[in-house]
JSON list of N, CA and C in Angstrom, two decimals:
[
{"chain": "A", "resi": 228, "resn": "MET", "atom": "N", "xyz": [3.08, -8.14, 7.98]},
{"chain": "A", "resi": 228, "resn": "MET", "atom": "CA", "xyz": [2.58, -8.51, 6.64]},
{"chain": "A", "resi": 228, "resn": "MET", "atom": "C", "xyz": [1.08, -8.79, 6.73]},
{"chain": "A", "resi": 229, "resn": "ASP", "atom": "N", "xyz": [0.33, -8.25, 5.79]},
{"chain": "A", "resi": 229, "resn": "ASP", "atom": "CA", "xyz": [-1.11, -8.47, 5.77]},
{"chain": "A", "resi": 229, "resn": "ASP", "atom": "C", "xyz": [-1.40, -9.75, 5.00]},
{"chain": "A", "resi": 230, "resn": "PRO", "atom": "N", "xyz": [-1.95, -10.78, 5.67]},
{"chain": "A", "resi": 230, "resn": "PRO", "atom": "CA", "xyz": [-2.24, -12.06, 5.00]},
{"chain": "A", "resi": 230, "resn": "PRO", "atom": "C", "xyz": [-3.28, -11.92, 3.89]},
{"chain": "A", "resi": 231, "resn": "ASN", "atom": "N", "xyz": [-4.02, -10.81, 3.89]},
{"chain": "A", "resi": 231, "resn": "ASN", "atom": "CA", "xyz": [-5.03, -10.60, 2.86]},
{"chain": "A", "resi": 231, "resn": "ASN", "atom": "C", "xyz": [-4.45, -9.92, 1.63]},
{"chain": "A", "resi": 232, "resn": "CYS", "atom": "N", "xyz": [-3.14, -9.61, 1.71]},
{"chain": "A", "resi": 232, "resn": "CYS", "atom": "CA", "xyz": [-2.51, -8.93, 0.59]},
{"chain": "A", "resi": 232, "resn": "CYS", "atom": "C", "xyz": [-1.73, -9.91, -0.27]},
{"chain": "A", "resi": 233, "resn": "ASP", "atom": "N", "xyz": [-1.71, -9.67, -1.56]},
{"chain": "A", "resi": 233, "resn": "ASP", "atom": "CA", "xyz": [-0.90, -10.46, -2.47]},
{"chain": "A", "resi": 233, "resn": "ASP", "atom": "C", "xyz": [0.35, -9.64, -2.72]},
{"chain": "A", "resi": 234, "resn": "CYS", "atom": "N", "xyz": [1.48, -10.10, -2.16]},
{"chain": "A", "resi": 234, "resn": "CYS", "atom": "CA", "xyz": [2.70, -9.30, -2.26]},
{"chain": "A", "resi": 234, "resn": "CYS", "atom": "C", "xyz": [3.36, -9.44, -3.63]},
{"chain": "A", "resi": 235, "resn": "VAL", "atom": "N", "xyz": [3.58, -8.31, -4.27]},
{"chain": "A", "resi": 235, "resn": "VAL", "atom": "CA", "xyz": [4.21, -8.29, -5.58]},
{"chain": "A", "resi": 235, "resn": "VAL", "atom": "C", "xyz": [5.34, -7.27, -5.55]},
{"chain": "A", "resi": 236, "resn": "SER", "atom": "N", "xyz": [6.55, -7.71, -5.81]},
{"chain": "A", "resi": 236, "resn": "SER", "atom": "CA", "xyz": [7.70, -6.81, -5.84]},
{"chain": "A", "resi": 236, "resn": "SER", "atom": "C", "xyz": [7.83, -6.03, -4.53]},
{"chain": "A", "resi": 237, "resn": "GLY", "atom": "N", "xyz": [7.48, -6.67, -3.42]},
{"chain": "A", "resi": 237, "resn": "GLY", "atom": "CA", "xyz": [7.63, -6.03, -2.13]},
{"chain": "A", "resi": 237, "resn": "GLY", "atom": "C", "xyz": [6.57, -5.00, -1.83]},
{"chain": "A", "resi": 238, "resn": "CYS", "atom": "N", "xyz": [5.55, -4.91, -2.69]},
{"chain": "A", "resi": 238, "resn": "CYS", "atom": "CA", "xyz": [4.50, -3.92, -2.46]},
{"chain": "A", "resi": 238, "resn": "CYS", "atom": "C", "xyz": [3.14, -4.58, -2.47]},
{"chain": "A", "resi": 239, "resn": "CYS", "atom": "N", "xyz": [2.25, -4.02, -1.64]},
{"chain": "A", "resi": 239, "resn": "CYS", "atom": "CA", "xyz": [0.88, -4.55, -1.62]},
{"chain": "A", "resi": 239, "resn": "CYS", "atom": "C", "xyz": [0.19, -4.30, -2.95]},
{"chain": "A", "resi": 240, "resn": "SER", "atom": "N", "xyz": [-0.54, -5.31, -3.40]},
{"chain": "A", "resi": 240, "resn": "SER", "atom": "CA", "xyz": [-1.31, -5.14, -4.63]},
{"chain": "A", "resi": 240, "resn": "SER", "atom": "C", "xyz": [-2.71, -4.65, -4.26]},
{"chain": "A", "resi": 241, "resn": "CYS", "atom": "N", "xyz": [-2.96, -4.55, -2.94]},
{"chain": "A", "resi": 241, "resn": "CYS", "atom": "CA", "xyz": [-4.28, -4.10, -2.49]},
{"chain": "A", "resi": 241, "resn": "CYS", "atom": "C", "xyz": [-4.11, -2.93, -1.54]},
{"chain": "A", "resi": 242, "resn": "CYS", "atom": "N", "xyz": [-3.61, -1.82, -2.05]},
{"chain": "A", "resi": 242, "resn": "CYS", "atom": "CA", "xyz": [-3.43, -0.64, -1.21]},
{"chain": "A", "resi": 242, "resn": "CYS", "atom": "C", "xyz": [-4.79, -0.16, -0.72]},
{"chain": "A", "resi": 243, "resn": "PRO", "atom": "N", "xyz": [-4.84, 0.39, 0.51]},
{"chain": "A", "resi": 243, "resn": "PRO", "atom": "CA", "xyz": [-6.11, 0.91, 1.05]},
{"chain": "A", "resi": 243, "resn": "PRO", "atom": "C", "xyz": [-6.65, 2.05, 0.19]},
{"chain": "A", "resi": 244, "resn": "ALA", "atom": "N", "xyz": [-7.93, 2.34, 0.35]},
{"chain": "A", "resi": 244, "resn": "ALA", "atom": "CA", "xyz": [-8.54, 3.44, -0.40]},
{"chain": "A", "resi": 244, "resn": "ALA", "atom": "C", "xyz": [-7.81, 4.73, -0.07]},
{"chain": "A", "resi": 245, "resn": "GLY", "atom": "N", "xyz": [-7.62, 5.56, -1.07]},
{"chain": "A", "resi": 245, "resn": "GLY", "atom": "CA", "xyz": [-6.94, 6.83, -0.85]},
{"chain": "A", "resi": 245, "resn": "GLY", "atom": "C", "xyz": [-5.44, 6.71, -0.93]},
{"chain": "A", "resi": 246, "resn": "CYS", "atom": "N", "xyz": [-4.97, 5.53, -1.34]},
{"chain": "A", "resi": 246, "resn": "CYS", "atom": "CA", "xyz": [-3.53, 5.31, -1.43]},
{"chain": "A", "resi": 246, "resn": "CYS", "atom": "C", "xyz": [-3.15, 4.96, -2.86]},
{"chain": "A", "resi": 247, "resn": "ALA", "atom": "N", "xyz": [-1.89, 5.17, -3.19]},
{"chain": "A", "resi": 247, "resn": "ALA", "atom": "CA", "xyz": [-1.40, 4.85, -4.53]},
{"chain": "A", "resi": 247, "resn": "ALA", "atom": "C", "xyz": [-0.17, 3.97, -4.42]},
{"chain": "A", "resi": 248, "resn": "LYS", "atom": "N", "xyz": [-0.03, 3.04, -5.37]},
{"chain": "A", "resi": 248, "resn": "LYS", "atom": "CA", "xyz": [1.14, 2.16, -5.35]},
{"chain": "A", "resi": 248, "resn": "LYS", "atom": "C", "xyz": [2.33, 2.85, -5.98]},
{"chain": "A", "resi": 249, "resn": "CYS", "atom": "N", "xyz": [3.51, 2.55, -5.43]},
{"chain": "A", "resi": 249, "resn": "CYS", "atom": "CA", "xyz": [4.75, 3.04, -6.02]},
{"chain": "A", "resi": 249, "resn": "CYS", "atom": "C", "xyz": [5.81, 1.98, -5.79]},
{"chain": "A", "resi": 250, "resn": "ALA", "atom": "N", "xyz": [6.97, 2.14, -6.38]},
{"chain": "A", "resi": 250, "resn": "ALA", "atom": "CA", "xyz": [8.03, 1.14, -6.28]},
{"chain": "A", "resi": 250, "resn": "ALA", "atom": "C", "xyz": [8.42, 0.85, -4.84]},
{"chain": "A", "resi": 251, "resn": "GLN", "atom": "N", "xyz": [8.36, 1.89, -3.98]},
{"chain": "A", "resi": 251, "resn": "GLN", "atom": "CA", "xyz": [8.78, 1.70, -2.59]},
{"chain": "A", "resi": 251, "resn": "GLN", "atom": "C", "xyz": [7.65, 1.18, -1.72]},
{"chain": "A", "resi": 252, "resn": "GLY", "atom": "N", "xyz": [6.44, 1.12, -2.25]},
{"chain": "A", "resi": 252, "resn": "GLY", "atom": "CA", "xyz": [5.33, 0.64, -1.45]},
{"chain": "A", "resi": 252, "resn": "GLY", "atom": "C", "xyz": [4.06, 1.41, -1.71]},
{"chain": "A", "resi": 253, "resn": "CYS", "atom": "N", "xyz": [3.22, 1.53, -0.67]},
{"chain": "A", "resi": 253, "resn": "CYS", "atom": "CA", "xyz": [1.95, 2.22, -0.82]},
{"chain": "A", "resi": 253, "resn": "CYS", "atom": "C", "xyz": [2.05, 3.56, -0.14]},
{"chain": "A", "resi": 254, "resn": "VAL", "atom": "N", "xyz": [1.76, 4.62, -0.84]},
{"chain": "A", "resi": 254, "resn": "VAL", "atom": "CA", "xyz": [1.85, 5.97, -0.28]},
{"chain": "A", "resi": 254, "resn": "VAL", "atom": "C", "xyz": [0.50, 6.66, -0.31]},
{"chain": "A", "resi": 255, "resn": "CYS", "atom": "N", "xyz": [0.25, 7.51, 0.70]},
{"chain": "A", "resi": 255, "resn": "CYS", "atom": "CA", "xyz": [-1.02, 8.23, 0.76]},
{"chain": "A", "resi": 255, "resn": "CYS", "atom": "C", "xyz": [-1.03, 9.37, -0.24]},
{"chain": "A", "resi": 256, "resn": "LYS", "atom": "N", "xyz": [-2.20, 9.55, -0.85]},
{"chain": "A", "resi": 256, "resn": "LYS", "atom": "CA", "xyz": [-2.38, 10.67, -1.77]},
{"chain": "A", "resi": 256, "resn": "LYS", "atom": "C", "xyz": [-3.07, 11.79, -1.01]},
{"chain": "A", "resi": 257, "resn": "ALA", "atom": "N", "xyz": [-2.49, 13.00, -1.02]},
{"chain": "A", "resi": 257, "resn": "ALA", "atom": "CA", "xyz": [-3.10, 14.15, -0.34]},
{"chain": "A", "resi": 257, "resn": "ALA", "atom": "C", "xyz": [-4.52, 14.32, -0.87]},
{"chain": "A", "resi": 258, "resn": "PRO", "atom": "N", "xyz": [-5.48, 14.71, -0.02]},
{"chain": "A", "resi": 258, "resn": "PRO", "atom": "CA", "xyz": [-5.27, 15.08, 1.38]},
{"chain": "A", "resi": 258, "resn": "PRO", "atom": "C", "xyz": [-5.51, 13.92, 2.34]},
{"chain": "A", "resi": 259, "resn": "GLN", "atom": "N", "xyz": [-5.45, 12.70, 1.88]},
{"chain": "A", "resi": 259, "resn": "GLN", "atom": "CA", "xyz": [-5.65, 11.54, 2.75]},
{"chain": "A", "resi": 259, "resn": "GLN", "atom": "C", "xyz": [-4.58, 11.47, 3.82]},
{"chain": "A", "resi": 260, "resn": "MET", "atom": "N", "xyz": [-4.98, 11.19, 5.06]},
{"chain": "A", "resi": 260, "resn": "MET", "atom": "CA", "xyz": [-4.03, 11.11, 6.15]},
{"chain": "A", "resi": 260, "resn": "MET", "atom": "C", "xyz": [-3.95, 9.70, 6.74]},
{"chain": "A", "resi": 261, "resn": "GLU", "atom": "N", "xyz": [-4.67, 8.77, 6.12]},
{"chain": "A", "resi": 261, "resn": "GLU", "atom": "CA", "xyz": [-4.67, 7.41, 6.65]},
{"chain": "A", "resi": 261, "resn": "GLU", "atom": "C", "xyz": [-3.33, 6.72, 6.39]},
{"chain": "A", "resi": 262, "resn": "THR", "atom": "N", "xyz": [-3.04, 5.73, 7.20]},
{"chain": "A", "resi": 262, "resn": "THR", "atom": "CA", "xyz": [-1.79, 5.00, 7.05]},
{"chain": "A", "resi": 262, "resn": "THR", "atom": "C", "xyz": [-1.94, 3.96, 5.95]},
{"chain": "A", "resi": 263, "resn": "CYS", "atom": "N", "xyz": [-0.97, 3.90, 5.08]},
{"chain": "A", "resi": 263, "resn": "CYS", "atom": "CA", "xyz": [-0.99, 2.91, 4.00]},
{"chain": "A", "resi": 263, "resn": "CYS", "atom": "C", "xyz": [0.04, 1.85, 4.34]},
{"chain": "A", "resi": 264, "resn": "SER", "atom": "N", "xyz": [-0.40, 0.61, 4.41]},
{"chain": "A", "resi": 264, "resn": "SER", "atom": "CA", "xyz": [0.53, -0.46, 4.75]},
{"chain": "A", "resi": 264, "resn": "SER", "atom": "C", "xyz": [1.09, -1.10, 3.50]},
{"chain": "A", "resi": 265, "resn": "CYS", "atom": "N", "xyz": [2.22, -1.76, 3.66]},
{"chain": "A", "resi": 265, "resn": "CYS", "atom": "CA", "xyz": [2.85, -2.43, 2.53]},
{"chain": "A", "resi": 265, "resn": "CYS", "atom": "C", "xyz": [3.29, -3.83, 2.93]},
{"chain": "A", "resi": 266, "resn": "CYS", "atom": "N", "xyz": [3.27, -4.73, 1.99]},
{"chain": "A", "resi": 266, "resn": "CYS", "atom": "CA", "xyz": [3.74, -6.09, 2.26]},
{"chain": "A", "resi": 266, "resn": "CYS", "atom": "C", "xyz": [5.26, -6.14, 2.12]},
{"chain": "A", "resi": 267, "resn": "HIS", "atom": "N", "xyz": [5.89, -6.94, 2.97]},
{"chain": "A", "resi": 267, "resn": "HIS", "atom": "CA", "xyz": [7.34, -7.09, 2.89]},
{"chain": "A", "resi": 267, "resn": "HIS", "atom": "C", "xyz": [7.68, -8.57, 2.87]}
]
């Protein structure tokens, strides 16, 4: 769990750049290849 994240509905409210929020968490938007973390 990222202490800098505010967890809402099991998902990070502060997804990394190049990422998009979804119900299951933070997912990368093509063509981004970076890892997107999620709060649990």
